Coordinates of C-alpha atoms and ligand atoms in Angstrom, one line a residue:
X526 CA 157.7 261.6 49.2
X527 CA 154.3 261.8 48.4
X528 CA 151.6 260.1 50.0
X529 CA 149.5 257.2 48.4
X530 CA 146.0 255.9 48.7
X531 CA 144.2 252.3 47.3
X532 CA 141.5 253.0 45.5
X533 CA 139.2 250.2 43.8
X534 CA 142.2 248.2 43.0
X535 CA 144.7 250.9 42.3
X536 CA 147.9 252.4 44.3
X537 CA 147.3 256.2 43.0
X538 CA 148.1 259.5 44.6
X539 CA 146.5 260.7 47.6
X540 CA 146.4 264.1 46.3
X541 CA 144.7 262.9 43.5
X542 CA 142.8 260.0 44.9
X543 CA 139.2 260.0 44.3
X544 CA 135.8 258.5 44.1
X545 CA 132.8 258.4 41.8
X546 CA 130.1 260.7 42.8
X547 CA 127.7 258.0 42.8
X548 CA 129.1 255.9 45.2
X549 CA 126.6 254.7 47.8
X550 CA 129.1 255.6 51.1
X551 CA 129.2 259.3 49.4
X552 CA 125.2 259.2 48.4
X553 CA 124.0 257.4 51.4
X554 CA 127.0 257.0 53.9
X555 CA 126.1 253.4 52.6
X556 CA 129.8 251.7 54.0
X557 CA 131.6 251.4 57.1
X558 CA 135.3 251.7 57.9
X559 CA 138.1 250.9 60.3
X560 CA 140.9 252.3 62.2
X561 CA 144.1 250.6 63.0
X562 CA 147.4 252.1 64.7
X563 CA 150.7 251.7 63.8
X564 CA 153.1 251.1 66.2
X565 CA 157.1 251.4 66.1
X566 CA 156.4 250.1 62.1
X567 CA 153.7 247.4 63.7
X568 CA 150.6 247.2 62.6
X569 CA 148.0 246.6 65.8
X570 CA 145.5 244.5 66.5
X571 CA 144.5 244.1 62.6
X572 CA 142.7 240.3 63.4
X573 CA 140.5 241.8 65.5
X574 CA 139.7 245.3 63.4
X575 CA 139.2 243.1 60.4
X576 CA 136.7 240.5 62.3
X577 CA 134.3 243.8 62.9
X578 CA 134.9 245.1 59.6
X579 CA 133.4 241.6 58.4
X580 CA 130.9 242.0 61.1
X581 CA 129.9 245.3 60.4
X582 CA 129.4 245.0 56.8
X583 CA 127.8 241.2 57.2
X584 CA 125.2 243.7 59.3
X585 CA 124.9 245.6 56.7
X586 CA 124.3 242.6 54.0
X587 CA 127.8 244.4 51.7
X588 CA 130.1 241.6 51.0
X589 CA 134.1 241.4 51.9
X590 CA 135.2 243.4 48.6
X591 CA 138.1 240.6 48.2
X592 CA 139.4 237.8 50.6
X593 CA 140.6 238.8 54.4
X594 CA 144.5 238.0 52.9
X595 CA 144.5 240.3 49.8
X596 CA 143.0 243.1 52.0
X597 CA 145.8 242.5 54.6
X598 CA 148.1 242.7 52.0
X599 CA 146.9 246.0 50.6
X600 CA 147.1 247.3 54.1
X601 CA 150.6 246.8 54.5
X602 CA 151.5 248.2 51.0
X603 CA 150.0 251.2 52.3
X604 CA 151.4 251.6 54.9
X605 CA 154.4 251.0 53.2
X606 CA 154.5 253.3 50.7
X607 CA 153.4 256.2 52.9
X608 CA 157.0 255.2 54.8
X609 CA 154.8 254.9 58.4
X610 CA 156.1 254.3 61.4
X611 CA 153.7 255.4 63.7
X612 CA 150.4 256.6 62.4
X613 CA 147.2 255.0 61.3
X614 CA 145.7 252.7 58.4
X615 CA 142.6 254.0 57.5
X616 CA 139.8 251.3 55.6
X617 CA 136.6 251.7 54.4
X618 CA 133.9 249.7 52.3
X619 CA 131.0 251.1 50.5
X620 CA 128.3 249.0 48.9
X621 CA 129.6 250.7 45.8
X622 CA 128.7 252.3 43.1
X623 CA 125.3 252.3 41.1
X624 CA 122.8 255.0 39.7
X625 CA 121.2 256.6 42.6
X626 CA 118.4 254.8 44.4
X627 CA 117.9 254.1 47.9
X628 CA 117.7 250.0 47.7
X629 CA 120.6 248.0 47.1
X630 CA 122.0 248.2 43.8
X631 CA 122.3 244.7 41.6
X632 CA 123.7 242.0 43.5
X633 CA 127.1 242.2 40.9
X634 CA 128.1 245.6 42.1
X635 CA 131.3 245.4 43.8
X636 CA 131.6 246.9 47.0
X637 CA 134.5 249.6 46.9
X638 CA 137.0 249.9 48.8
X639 CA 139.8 252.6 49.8
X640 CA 142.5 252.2 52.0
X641 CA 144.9 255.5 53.7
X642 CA 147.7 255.4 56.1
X643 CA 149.0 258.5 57.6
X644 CA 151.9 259.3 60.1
X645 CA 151.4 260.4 63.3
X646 CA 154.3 261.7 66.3
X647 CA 153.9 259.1 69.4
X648 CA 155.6 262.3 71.4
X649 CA 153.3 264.9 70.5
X650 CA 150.2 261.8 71.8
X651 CA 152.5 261.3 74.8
X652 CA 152.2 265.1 76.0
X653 CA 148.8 265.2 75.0
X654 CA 148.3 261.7 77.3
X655 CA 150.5 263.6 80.5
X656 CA 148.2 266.6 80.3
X657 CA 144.8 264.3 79.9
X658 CA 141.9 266.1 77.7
X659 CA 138.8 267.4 78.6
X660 CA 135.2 265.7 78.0
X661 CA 132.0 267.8 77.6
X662 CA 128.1 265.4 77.8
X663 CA 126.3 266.0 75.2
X664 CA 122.0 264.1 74.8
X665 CA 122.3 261.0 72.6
X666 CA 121.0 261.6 69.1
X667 CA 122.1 258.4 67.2
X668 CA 120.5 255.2 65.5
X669 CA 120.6 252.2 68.1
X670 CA 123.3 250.0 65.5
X671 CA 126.1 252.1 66.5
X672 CA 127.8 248.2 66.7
X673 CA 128.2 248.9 63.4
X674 CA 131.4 250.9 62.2
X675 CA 129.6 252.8 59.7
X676 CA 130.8 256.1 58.4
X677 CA 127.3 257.8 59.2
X678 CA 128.7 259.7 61.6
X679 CA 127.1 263.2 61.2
X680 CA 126.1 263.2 65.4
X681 CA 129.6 262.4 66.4
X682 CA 131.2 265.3 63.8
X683 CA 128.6 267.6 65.6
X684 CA 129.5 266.5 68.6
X685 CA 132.9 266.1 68.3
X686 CA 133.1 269.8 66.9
X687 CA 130.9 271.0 70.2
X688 CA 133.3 269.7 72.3
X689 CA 135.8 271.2 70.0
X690 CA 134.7 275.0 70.4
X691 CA 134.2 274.1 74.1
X692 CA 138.0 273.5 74.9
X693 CA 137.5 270.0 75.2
X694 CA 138.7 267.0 73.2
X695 CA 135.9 264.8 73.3
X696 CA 132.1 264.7 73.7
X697 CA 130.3 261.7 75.6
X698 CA 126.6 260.8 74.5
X699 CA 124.5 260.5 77.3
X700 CA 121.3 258.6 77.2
X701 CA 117.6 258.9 77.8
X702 CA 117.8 257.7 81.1
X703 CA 121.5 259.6 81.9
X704 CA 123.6 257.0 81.4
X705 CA 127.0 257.8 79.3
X706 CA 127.4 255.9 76.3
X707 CA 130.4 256.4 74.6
X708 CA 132.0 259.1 73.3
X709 CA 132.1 260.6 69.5
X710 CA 134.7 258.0 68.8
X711 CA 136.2 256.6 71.6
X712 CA 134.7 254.5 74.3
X713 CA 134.3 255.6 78.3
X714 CA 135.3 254.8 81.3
X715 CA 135.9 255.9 84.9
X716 CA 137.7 254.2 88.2
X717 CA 135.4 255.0 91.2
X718 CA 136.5 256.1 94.2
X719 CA 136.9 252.6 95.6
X720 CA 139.4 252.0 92.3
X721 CA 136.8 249.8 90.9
X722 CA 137.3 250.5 86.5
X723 CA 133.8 251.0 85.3
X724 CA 132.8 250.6 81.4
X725 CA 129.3 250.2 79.8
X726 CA 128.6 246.6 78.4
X727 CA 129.0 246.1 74.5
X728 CA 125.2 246.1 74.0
X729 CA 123.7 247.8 71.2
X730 CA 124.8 251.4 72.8
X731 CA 128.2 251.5 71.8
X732 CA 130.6 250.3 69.0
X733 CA 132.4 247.3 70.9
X734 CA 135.7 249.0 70.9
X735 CA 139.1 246.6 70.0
X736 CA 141.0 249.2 72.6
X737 CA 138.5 248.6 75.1
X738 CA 138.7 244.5 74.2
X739 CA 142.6 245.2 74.9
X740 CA 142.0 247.3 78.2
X741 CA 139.4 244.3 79.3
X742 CA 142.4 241.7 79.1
X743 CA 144.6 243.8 81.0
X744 CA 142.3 244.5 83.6
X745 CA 141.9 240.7 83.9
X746 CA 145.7 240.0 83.5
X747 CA 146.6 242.4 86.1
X748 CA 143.2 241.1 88.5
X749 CA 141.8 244.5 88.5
X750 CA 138.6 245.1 90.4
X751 CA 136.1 245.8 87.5
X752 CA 132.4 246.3 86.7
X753 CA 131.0 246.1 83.2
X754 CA 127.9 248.0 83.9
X755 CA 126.3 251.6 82.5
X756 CA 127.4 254.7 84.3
X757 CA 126.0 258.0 84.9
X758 CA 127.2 261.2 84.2
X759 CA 126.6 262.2 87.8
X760 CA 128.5 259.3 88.8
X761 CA 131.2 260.0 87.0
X762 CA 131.5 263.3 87.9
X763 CA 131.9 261.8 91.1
X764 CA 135.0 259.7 89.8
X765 CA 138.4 259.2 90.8
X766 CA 139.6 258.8 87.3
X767 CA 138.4 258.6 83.8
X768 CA 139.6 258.1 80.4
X769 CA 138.9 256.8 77.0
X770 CA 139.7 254.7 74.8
X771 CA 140.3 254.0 70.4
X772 CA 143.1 253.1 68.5
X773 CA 143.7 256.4 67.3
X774 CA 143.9 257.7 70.8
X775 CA 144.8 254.9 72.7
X776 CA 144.2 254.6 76.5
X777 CA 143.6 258.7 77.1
X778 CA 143.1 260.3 80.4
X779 CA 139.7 262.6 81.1
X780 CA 140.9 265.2 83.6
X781 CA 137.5 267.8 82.8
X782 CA 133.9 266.8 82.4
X783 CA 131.6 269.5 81.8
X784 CA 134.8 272.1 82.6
X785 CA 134.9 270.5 86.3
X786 CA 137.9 268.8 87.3
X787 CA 137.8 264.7 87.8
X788 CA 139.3 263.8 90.7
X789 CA 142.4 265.9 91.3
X790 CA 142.1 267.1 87.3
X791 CA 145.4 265.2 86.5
X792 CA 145.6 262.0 84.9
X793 CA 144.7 259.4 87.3
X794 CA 147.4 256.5 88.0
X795 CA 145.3 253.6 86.8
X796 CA 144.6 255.3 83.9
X797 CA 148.2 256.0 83.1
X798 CA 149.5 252.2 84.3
X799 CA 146.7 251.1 81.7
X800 CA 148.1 253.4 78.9
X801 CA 151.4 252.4 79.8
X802 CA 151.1 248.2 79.6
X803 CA 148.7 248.7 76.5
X804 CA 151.0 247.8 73.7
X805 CA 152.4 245.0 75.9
X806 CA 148.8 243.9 75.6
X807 CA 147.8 244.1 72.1
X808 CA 148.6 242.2 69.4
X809 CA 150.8 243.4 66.7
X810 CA 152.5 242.6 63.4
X811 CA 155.5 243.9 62.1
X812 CA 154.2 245.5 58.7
Ligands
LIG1729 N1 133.3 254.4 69.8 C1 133.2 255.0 68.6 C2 132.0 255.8 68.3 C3 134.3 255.1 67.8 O1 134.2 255.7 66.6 C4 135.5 254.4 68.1 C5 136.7 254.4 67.2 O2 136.7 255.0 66.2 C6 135.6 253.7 69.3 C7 134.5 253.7 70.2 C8 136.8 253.0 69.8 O3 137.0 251.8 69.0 P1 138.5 251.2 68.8 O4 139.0 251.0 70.1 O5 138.2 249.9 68.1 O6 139.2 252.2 68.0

């Protein structure tokens, strides 16, 4: 079977799929995207990844390229007709194409959008969750809207790739004053030793994760002890536990920082309950 992509109001190829040069997310990185997982052929929390996508590109003045019930429907299509069980559905929205020119093109130009789904295997995530990953801090060097989903995300593929040839799976940005923000794209957090869950408020300094969103209801189902404050690195080199979190990832224990063990360098138990209730949690849709 081959694998199919929406493009601008087509069902095409992936092989072949493509855009115009001149379109602004390729020019400009002029667009923002989303992420969703799907789940044992469910597709997860897609009400809440579509309300940022609207809120991201409202932020961004780009308008919905076609109503929220046509773009659901072209997300299960694709998912669909890439046959995926487990994987991910892939969106993104650019303000379109127009002759190049850093101001917004005519108010007529249709956004464009491009949707992918691709399958992943839960078992190969699951060993990757039982072994945890390693995190490596690297200083903050992004734009303060990183609310906003865009796919500017040069810092985070630098970052992401320093962490990469450091044996590590993920890097965490960490600010002027040496507090962690988030990582290249997941969000952080850590259990102190006194098993209070620690995570940095959705302020402007990280994207306000739907993982995280999920993570925050279990902690309050489950009456978890919980501070939604910023967190040092120190601090949480200090931790019990840490993980992160993303749809694509999931809840993910941090057993390294910096190549030094957290806590006992396995997975931490919270951190493992909290992967383990997470699909419990979310919403999901059959597709
Ligand atoms: N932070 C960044 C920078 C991300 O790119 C992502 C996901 O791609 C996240 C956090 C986690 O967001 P979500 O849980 O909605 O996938």
């Amino acid at each position: 079977m081959s694998r199919v992509a929406y493009v601008n109001g087509r069902y095409v190829r992936h092989a072949e799929a493509a855009v115009h040069i001149e379109d602004r997310g390729y020019q400009f990185a002029d667009g923002v995207y989303e992420v969703c997982e799907i789940w044992n052929g469910r597709i997860v929390d897609a009400r809440r990844h579509l309300d940022r996508l609207e809120r991201s590109l409202s932020e961004l003045s780009i308008r919905m390229p076609m109503g929220r019930a046509a773009l659901e429907m072209i997300l299960r299509e694709v998912v669909r007709r890439n046959l995926v069980h487990d994987g991910l559905v892939y969106i993104q929205v650019t303000r379109g194409v127009a002759r190049r020119d850093h101001v917004f093109p005519s108010a007529d130009t249709p956004p464009a959008l491009v949707v992918t789904a691709r399958s992943a295997r839960p078992e190969v995530a699951e060993k990757a969750a039982e072994a945890g990953v390693g995190v490596i801090s690297v200083p903050e060097n992004r734009w303060d809207r990183v609310d906003i989903k865009t796919v500017g995300l040069l810092p985070n593929v630098l970052a992401k790739q320093k962490a990469k040839e450091s044996g590590a799976k993920e890097a965490w940005f960490i600010d002027r004053d040496g507090f962690v923000t988030e990582g290249g794209s997941t969000n952080a957090w850590i259990v102190t030793k006194d098993n209070v869950l620690v995570t940095r408020p959705a302020d402007h300094g990280i994207l306000k994760g739907i993982t995280r969103q999920v993570v925050l209801d279990m902690v309050e189902k489950k009456g978890l002890a919980f501070e939604e404050r910023p967190f040092t690195l120190e601090e949480a080199k200090e931790a019990k536990e840490a993980f992160i979190t993303a749809a694509s990832t999931l809840v993910m224990p941090v057993v390294s920082l910096d190549g030094k063990p957290v806590g006992n360098g396995h997975p931490g138990e919270m951190s493992r309950d909290l992967r383990a209730g997470f699909h419990e949690m979310a919403e999901s849709e059959p597709v």
